[in-house]
PDB file of C-alpha atoms in Angstrom:
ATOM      1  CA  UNK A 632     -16.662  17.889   0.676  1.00 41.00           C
ATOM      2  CA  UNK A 633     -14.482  17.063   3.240  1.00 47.00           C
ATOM      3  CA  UNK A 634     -12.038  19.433   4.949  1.00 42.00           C
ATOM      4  CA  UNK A 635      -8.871  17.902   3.396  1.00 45.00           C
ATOM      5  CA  UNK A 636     -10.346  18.290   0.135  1.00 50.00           C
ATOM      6  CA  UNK A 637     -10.985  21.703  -0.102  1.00 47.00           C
ATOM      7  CA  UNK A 638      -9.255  23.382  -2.975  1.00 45.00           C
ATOM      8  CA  UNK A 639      -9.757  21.010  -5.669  1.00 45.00           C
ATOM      9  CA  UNK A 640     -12.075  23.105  -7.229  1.00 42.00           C
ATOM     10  CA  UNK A 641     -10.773  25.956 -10.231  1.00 41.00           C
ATOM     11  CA  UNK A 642      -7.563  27.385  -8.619  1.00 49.00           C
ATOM     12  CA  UNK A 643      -6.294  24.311  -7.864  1.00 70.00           C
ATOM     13  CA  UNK A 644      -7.087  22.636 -11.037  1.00 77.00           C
ATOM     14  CA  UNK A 645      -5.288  25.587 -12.982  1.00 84.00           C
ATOM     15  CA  UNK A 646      -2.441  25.436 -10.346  1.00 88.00           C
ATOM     16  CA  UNK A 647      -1.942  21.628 -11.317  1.00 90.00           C
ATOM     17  CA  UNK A 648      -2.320  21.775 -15.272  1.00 92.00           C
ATOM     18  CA  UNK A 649       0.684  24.240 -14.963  1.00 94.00           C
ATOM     19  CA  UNK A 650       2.486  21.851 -13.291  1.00 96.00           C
ATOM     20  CA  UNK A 651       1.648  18.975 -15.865  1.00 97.00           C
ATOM     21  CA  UNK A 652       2.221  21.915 -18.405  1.00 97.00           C
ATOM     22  CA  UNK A 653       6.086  21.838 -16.297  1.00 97.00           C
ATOM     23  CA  UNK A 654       6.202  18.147 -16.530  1.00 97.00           C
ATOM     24  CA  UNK A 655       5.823  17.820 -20.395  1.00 97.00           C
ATOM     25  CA  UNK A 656       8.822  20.538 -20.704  1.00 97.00           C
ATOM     26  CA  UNK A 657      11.165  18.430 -19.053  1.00 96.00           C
ATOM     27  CA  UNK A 658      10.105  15.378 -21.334  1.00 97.00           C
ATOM     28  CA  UNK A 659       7.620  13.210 -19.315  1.00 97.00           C
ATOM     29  CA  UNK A 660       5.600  11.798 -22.113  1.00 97.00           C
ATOM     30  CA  UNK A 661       3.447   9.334 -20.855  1.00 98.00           C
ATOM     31  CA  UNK A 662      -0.384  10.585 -21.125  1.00 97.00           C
ATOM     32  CA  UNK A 663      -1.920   8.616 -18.581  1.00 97.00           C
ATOM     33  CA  UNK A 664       0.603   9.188 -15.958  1.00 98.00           C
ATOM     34  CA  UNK A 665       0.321  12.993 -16.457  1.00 98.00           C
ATOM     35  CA  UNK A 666      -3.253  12.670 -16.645  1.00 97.00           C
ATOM     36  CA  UNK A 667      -3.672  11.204 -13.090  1.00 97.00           C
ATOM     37  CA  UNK A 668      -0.844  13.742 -11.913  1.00 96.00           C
ATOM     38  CA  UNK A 669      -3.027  16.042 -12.880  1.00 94.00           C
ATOM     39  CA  UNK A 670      -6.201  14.480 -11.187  1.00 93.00           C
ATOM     40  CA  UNK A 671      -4.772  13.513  -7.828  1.00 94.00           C
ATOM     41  CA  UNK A 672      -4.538  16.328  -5.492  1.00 92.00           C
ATOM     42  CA  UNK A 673      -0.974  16.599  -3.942  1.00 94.00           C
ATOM     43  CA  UNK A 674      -1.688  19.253  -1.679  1.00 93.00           C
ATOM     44  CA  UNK A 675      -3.702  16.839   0.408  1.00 94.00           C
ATOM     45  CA  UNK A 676      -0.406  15.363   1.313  1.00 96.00           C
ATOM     46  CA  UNK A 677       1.250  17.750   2.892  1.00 94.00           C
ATOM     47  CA  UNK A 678       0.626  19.804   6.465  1.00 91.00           C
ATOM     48  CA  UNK A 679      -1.133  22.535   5.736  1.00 89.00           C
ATOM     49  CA  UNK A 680       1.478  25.156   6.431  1.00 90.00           C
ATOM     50  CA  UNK A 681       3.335  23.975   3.638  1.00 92.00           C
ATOM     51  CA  UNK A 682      -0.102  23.300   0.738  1.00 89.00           C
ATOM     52  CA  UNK A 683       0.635  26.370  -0.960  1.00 89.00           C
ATOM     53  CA  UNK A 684       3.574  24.845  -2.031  1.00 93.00           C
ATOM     54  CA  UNK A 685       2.105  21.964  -3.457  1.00 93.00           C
ATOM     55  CA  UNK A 686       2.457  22.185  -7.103  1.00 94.00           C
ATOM     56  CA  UNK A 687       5.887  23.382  -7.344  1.00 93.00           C
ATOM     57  CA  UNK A 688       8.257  20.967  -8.508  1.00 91.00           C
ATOM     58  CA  UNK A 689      10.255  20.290  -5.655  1.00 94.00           C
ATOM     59  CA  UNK A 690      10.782  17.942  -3.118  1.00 93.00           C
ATOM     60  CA  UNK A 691       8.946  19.112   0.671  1.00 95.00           C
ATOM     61  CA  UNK A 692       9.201  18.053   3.957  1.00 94.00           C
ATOM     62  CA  UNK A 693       6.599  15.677   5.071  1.00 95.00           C
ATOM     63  CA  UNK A 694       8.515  15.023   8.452  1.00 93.00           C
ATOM     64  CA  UNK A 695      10.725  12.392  10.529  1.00 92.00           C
ATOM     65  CA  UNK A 696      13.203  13.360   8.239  1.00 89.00           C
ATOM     66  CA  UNK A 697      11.286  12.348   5.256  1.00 91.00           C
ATOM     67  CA  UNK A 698      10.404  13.723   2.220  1.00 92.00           C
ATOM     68  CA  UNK A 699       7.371  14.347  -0.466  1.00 94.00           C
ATOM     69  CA  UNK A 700       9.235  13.665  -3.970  1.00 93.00           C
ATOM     70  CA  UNK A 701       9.107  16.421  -6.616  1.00 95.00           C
ATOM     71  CA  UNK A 702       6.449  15.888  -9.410  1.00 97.00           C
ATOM     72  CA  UNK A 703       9.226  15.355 -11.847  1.00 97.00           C
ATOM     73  CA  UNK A 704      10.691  12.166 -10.244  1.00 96.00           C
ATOM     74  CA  UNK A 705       6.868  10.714  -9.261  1.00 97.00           C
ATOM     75  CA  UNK A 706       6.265  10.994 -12.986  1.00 98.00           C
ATOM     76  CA  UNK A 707       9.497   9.823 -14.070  1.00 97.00           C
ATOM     77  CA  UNK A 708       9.685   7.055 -12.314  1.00 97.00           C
ATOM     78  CA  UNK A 709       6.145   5.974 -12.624  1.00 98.00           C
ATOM     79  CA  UNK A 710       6.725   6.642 -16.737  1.00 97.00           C
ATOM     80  CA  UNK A 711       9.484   4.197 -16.515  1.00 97.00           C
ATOM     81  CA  UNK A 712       7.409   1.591 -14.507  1.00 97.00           C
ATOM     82  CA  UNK A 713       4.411   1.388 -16.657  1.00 97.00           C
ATOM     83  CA  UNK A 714       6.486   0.863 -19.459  1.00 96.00           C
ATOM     84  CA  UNK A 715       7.085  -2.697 -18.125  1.00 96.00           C
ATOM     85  CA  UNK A 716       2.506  -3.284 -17.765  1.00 97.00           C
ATOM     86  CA  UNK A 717       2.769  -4.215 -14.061  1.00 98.00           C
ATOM     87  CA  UNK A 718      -0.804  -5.473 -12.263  1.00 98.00           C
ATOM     88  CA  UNK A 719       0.655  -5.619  -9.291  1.00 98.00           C
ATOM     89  CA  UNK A 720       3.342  -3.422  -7.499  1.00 98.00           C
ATOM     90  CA  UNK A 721       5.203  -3.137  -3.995  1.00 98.00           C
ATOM     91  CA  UNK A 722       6.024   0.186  -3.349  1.00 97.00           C
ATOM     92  CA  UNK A 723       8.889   0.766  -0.374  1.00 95.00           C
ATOM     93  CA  UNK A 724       8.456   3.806   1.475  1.00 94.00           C
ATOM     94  CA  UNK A 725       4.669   5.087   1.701  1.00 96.00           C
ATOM     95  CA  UNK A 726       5.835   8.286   2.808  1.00 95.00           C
ATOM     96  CA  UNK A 727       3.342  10.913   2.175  1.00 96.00           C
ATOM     97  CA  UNK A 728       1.232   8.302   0.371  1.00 98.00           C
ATOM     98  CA  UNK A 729       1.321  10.613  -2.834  1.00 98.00           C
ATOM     99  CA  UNK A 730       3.187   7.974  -5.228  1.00 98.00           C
ATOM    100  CA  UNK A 731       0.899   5.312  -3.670  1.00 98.00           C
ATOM    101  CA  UNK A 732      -1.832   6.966  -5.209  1.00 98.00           C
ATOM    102  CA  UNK A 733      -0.750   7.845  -7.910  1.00 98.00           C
ATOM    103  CA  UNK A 734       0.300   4.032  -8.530  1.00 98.00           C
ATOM    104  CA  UNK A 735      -3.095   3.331  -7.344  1.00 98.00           C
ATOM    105  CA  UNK A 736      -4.939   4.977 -10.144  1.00 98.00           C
ATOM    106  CA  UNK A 737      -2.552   3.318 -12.497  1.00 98.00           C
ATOM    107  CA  UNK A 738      -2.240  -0.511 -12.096  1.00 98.00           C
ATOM    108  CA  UNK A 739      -4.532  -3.007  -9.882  1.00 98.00           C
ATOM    109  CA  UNK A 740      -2.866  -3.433  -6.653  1.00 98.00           C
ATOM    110  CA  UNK A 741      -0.366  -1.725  -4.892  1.00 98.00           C
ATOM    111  CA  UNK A 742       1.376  -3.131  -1.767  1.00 98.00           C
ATOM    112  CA  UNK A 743       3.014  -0.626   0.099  1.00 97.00           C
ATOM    113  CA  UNK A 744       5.231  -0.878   2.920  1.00 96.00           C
ATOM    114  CA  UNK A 745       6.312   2.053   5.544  1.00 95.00           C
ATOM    115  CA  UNK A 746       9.024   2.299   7.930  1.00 93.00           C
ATOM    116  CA  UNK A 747       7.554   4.845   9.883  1.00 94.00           C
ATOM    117  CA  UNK A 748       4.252   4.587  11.722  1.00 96.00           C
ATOM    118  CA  UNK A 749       2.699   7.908  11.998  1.00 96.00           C
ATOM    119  CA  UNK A 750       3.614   8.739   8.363  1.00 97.00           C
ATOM    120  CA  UNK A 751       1.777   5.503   7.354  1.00 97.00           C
ATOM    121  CA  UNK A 752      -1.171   6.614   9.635  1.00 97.00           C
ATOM    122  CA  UNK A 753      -1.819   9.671   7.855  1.00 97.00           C
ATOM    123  CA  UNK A 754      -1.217   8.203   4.486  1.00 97.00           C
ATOM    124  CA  UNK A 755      -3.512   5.570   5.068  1.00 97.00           C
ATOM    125  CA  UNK A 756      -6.418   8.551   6.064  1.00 97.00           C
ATOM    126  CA  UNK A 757      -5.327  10.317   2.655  1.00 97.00           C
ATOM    127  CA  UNK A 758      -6.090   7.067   0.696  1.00 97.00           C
ATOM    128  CA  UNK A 759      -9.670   6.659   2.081  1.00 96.00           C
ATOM    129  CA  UNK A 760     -10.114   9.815   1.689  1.00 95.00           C
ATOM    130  CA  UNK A 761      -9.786   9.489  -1.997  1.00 96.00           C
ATOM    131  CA  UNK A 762     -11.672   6.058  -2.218  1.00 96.00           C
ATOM    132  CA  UNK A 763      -8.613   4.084  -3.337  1.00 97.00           C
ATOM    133  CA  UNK A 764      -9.231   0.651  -2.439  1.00 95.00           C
ATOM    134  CA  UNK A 765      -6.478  -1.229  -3.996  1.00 98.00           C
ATOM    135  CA  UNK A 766      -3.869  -0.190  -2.058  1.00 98.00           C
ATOM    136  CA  UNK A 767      -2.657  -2.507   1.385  1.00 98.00           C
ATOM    137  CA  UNK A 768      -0.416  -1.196   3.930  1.00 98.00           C
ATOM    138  CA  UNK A 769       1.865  -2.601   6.043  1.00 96.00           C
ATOM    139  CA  UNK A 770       4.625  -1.377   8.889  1.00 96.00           C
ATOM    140  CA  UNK A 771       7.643  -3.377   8.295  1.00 93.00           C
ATOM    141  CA  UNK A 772      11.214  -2.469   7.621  1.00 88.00           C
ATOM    142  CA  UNK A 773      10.896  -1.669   3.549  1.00 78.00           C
ATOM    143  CA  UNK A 774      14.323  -3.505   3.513  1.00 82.00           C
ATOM    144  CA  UNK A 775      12.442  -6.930   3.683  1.00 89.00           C
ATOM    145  CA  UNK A 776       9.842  -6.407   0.933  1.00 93.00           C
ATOM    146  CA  UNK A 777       6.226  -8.136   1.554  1.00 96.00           C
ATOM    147  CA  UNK A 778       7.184 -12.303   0.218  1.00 95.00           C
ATOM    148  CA  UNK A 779       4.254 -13.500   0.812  1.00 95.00           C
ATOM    149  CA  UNK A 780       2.290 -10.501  -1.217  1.00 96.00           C
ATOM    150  CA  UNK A 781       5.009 -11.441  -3.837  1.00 94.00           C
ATOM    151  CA  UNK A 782       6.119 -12.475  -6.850  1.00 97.00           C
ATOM    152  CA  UNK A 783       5.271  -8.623  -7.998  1.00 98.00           C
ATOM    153  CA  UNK A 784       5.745  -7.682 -11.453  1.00 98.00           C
ATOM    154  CA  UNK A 785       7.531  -4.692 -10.277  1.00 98.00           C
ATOM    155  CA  UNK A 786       8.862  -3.033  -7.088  1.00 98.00           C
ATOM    156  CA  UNK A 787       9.310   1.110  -6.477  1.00 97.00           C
ATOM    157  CA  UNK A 788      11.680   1.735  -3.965  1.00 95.00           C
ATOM    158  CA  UNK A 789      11.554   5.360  -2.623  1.00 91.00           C
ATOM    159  CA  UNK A 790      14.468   5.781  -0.411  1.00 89.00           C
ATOM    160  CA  UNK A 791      18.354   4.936  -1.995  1.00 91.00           C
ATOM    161  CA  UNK A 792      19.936   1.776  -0.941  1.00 92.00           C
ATOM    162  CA  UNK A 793      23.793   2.034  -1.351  1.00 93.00           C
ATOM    163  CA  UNK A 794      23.360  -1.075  -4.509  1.00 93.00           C
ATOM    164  CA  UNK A 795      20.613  -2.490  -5.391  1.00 93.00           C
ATOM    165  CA  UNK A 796      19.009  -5.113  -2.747  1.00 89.00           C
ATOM    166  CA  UNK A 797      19.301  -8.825  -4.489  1.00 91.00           C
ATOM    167  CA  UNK A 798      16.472 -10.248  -1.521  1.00 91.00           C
ATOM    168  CA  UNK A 799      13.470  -7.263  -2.507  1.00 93.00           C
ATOM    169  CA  UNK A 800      14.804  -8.661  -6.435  1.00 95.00           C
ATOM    170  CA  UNK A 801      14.194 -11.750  -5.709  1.00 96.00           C
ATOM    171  CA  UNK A 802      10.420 -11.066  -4.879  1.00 97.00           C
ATOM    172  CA  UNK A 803      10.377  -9.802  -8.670  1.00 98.00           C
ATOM    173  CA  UNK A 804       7.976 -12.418 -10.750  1.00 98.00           C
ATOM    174  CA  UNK A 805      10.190 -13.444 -14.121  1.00 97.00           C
ATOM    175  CA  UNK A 806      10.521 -10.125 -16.000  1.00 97.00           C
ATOM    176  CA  UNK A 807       9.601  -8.136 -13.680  1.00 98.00           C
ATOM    177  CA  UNK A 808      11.293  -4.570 -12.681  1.00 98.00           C
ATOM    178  CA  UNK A 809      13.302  -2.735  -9.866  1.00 97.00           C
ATOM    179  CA  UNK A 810      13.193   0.614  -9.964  1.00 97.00           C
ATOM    180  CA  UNK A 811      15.132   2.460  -7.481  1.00 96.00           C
ATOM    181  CA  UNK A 812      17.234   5.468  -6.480  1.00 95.00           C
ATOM    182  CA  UNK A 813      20.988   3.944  -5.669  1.00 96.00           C
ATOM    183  CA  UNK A 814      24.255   5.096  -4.154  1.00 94.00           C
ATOM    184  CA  UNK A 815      25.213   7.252  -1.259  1.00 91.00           C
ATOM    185  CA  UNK A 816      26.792  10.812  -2.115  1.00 87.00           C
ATOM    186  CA  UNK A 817      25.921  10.288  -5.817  1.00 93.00           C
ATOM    187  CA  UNK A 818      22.272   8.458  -6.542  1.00 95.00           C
ATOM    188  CA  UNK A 819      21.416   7.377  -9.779  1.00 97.00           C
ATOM    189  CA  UNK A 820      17.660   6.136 -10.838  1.00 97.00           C
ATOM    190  CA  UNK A 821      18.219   2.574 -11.569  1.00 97.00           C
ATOM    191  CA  UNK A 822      15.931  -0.317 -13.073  1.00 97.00           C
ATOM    192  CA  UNK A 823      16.633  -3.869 -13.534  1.00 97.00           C
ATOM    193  CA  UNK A 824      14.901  -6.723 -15.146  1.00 98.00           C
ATOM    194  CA  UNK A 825      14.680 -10.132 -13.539  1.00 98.00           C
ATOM    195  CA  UNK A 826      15.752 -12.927 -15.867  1.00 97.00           C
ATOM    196  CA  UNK A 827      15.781 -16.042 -13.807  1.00 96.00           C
ATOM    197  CA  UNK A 828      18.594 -15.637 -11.487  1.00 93.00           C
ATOM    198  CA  UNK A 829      20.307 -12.870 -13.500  1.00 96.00           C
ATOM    199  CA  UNK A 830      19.376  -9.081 -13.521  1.00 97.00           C
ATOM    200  CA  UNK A 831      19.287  -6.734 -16.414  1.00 97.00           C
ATOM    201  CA  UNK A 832      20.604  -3.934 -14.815  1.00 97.00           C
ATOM    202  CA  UNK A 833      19.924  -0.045 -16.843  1.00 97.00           C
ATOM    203  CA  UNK A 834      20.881   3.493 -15.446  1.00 97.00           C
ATOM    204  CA  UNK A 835      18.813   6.344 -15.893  1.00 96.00           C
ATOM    205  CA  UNK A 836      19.990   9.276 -14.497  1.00 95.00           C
ATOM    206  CA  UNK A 837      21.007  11.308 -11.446  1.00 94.00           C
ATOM    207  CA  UNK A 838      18.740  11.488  -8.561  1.00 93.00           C
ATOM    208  CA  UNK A 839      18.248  12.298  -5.038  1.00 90.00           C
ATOM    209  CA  UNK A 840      16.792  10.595  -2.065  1.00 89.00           C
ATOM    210  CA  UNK A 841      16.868  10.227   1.369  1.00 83.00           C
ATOM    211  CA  UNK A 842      18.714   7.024   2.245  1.00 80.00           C
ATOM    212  CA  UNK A 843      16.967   3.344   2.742  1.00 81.00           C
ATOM    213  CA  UNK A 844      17.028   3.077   6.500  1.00 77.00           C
ATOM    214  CA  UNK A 845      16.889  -0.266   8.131  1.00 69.00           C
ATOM    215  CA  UNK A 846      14.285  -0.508  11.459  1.00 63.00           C
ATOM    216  CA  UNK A 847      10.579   0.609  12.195  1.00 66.00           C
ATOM    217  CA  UNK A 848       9.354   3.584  13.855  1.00 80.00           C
ATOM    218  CA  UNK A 849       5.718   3.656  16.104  1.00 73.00           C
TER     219      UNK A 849
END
């Protein structure tokens, strides 16, 4: 067993069927999504200092000024994305690479793009780690999407744009969905529905993210 992967063995397990256990209580409902919550191990994703923490449900610093999502908004907005039977998905904002995984176990290829090189360095290490070979990376500005990856049946952003970003909707094959995190001092979880040129546009409820930042970091 590798170093990273130590503690996935009976404390850990029991630490993260509480959290599922947490997850159900606040009305996530989808099975397979708290099924491979429950399997991936989101402690690997975080520095050390900071594991123990792992399977609380709250968001923790993962550096640069960046975030690991609480449990409750992975599995929300993963619920809401599987409800739509993607195969293939662009997620913007690797981050930790937690969500990637978890989108990873879920649907058949995830495209992932991070702003930020060192975080997508050590996400990219976490991913091998756990054999997950459908996922591609790329260092790019997530405010330009991957086109030529594209049309994807749906797109996760991960940081909040201040409205929704018509170009990244426009990489959306015909049905497809945005899911996304918008506004400034109030966020709100946001999907919409590409119908030709037009966008059915649903709110879900309040959120918060760091903001979509435009640039790369090496």
């Amino acid at each position: 067993m590798t170093p990273e992967l130590q503690g996935i063995g009976m404390t850990s397990r029991r630490t993260r069927s509480r959290m599922i256990q947490r997850l159900r209580e606040v009305g996530i409902t989808s099975e397979r999504v708290l099924a491979t919550m429950e399997e991936v191990p989101r402690h690997i994703f975080l520095d050390e200092a900071l594991s123990h923490r792992a399977y609380e449900d709250t968001s923790l610093p993962i550096g640069h000024s960046q975030t690991l999502s609480q449990p409750y908004i992975v599995a929300r907005m993963t619920e809401v994305l599987l409800r739509h039977g993607p195969v293939s998905v662009l997620e913007l904002g690797t981050g930790s690479g937690y969500q990637t995984a978890i989108l990873a176990k879920l649907v058949k290829e995830v495209y992932s793009v991070e702003r930020i090189k060192p975080l997508q360095d050590r996400a990219r290490d976490r991913l091998r780690t756990l054999g997950l070979r459908n996922v591609m990376l790329r260092h790019a500005d997530g405010g330009i999407g991957w086109a030529d990856k594209g049309p994807f049946d749906a797109i996760l952003v991960t940081a909040a744009p201040k409205e929704l970003p018509r170009d990244l909707m426009m990489q959306l094959a015909e049905g497809g969905v945005i899911i996304a995190p918008v506004g400034e001092e109030k966020q709100i979880l946001t999907q919409a529905v590409r119908h030709g040129d037009d966008f059915e546009v649903t709110q879900i409820e309040p959120v918060r993210f760091v903001p979509l930042l435009a640039g790369v970091v090496r």
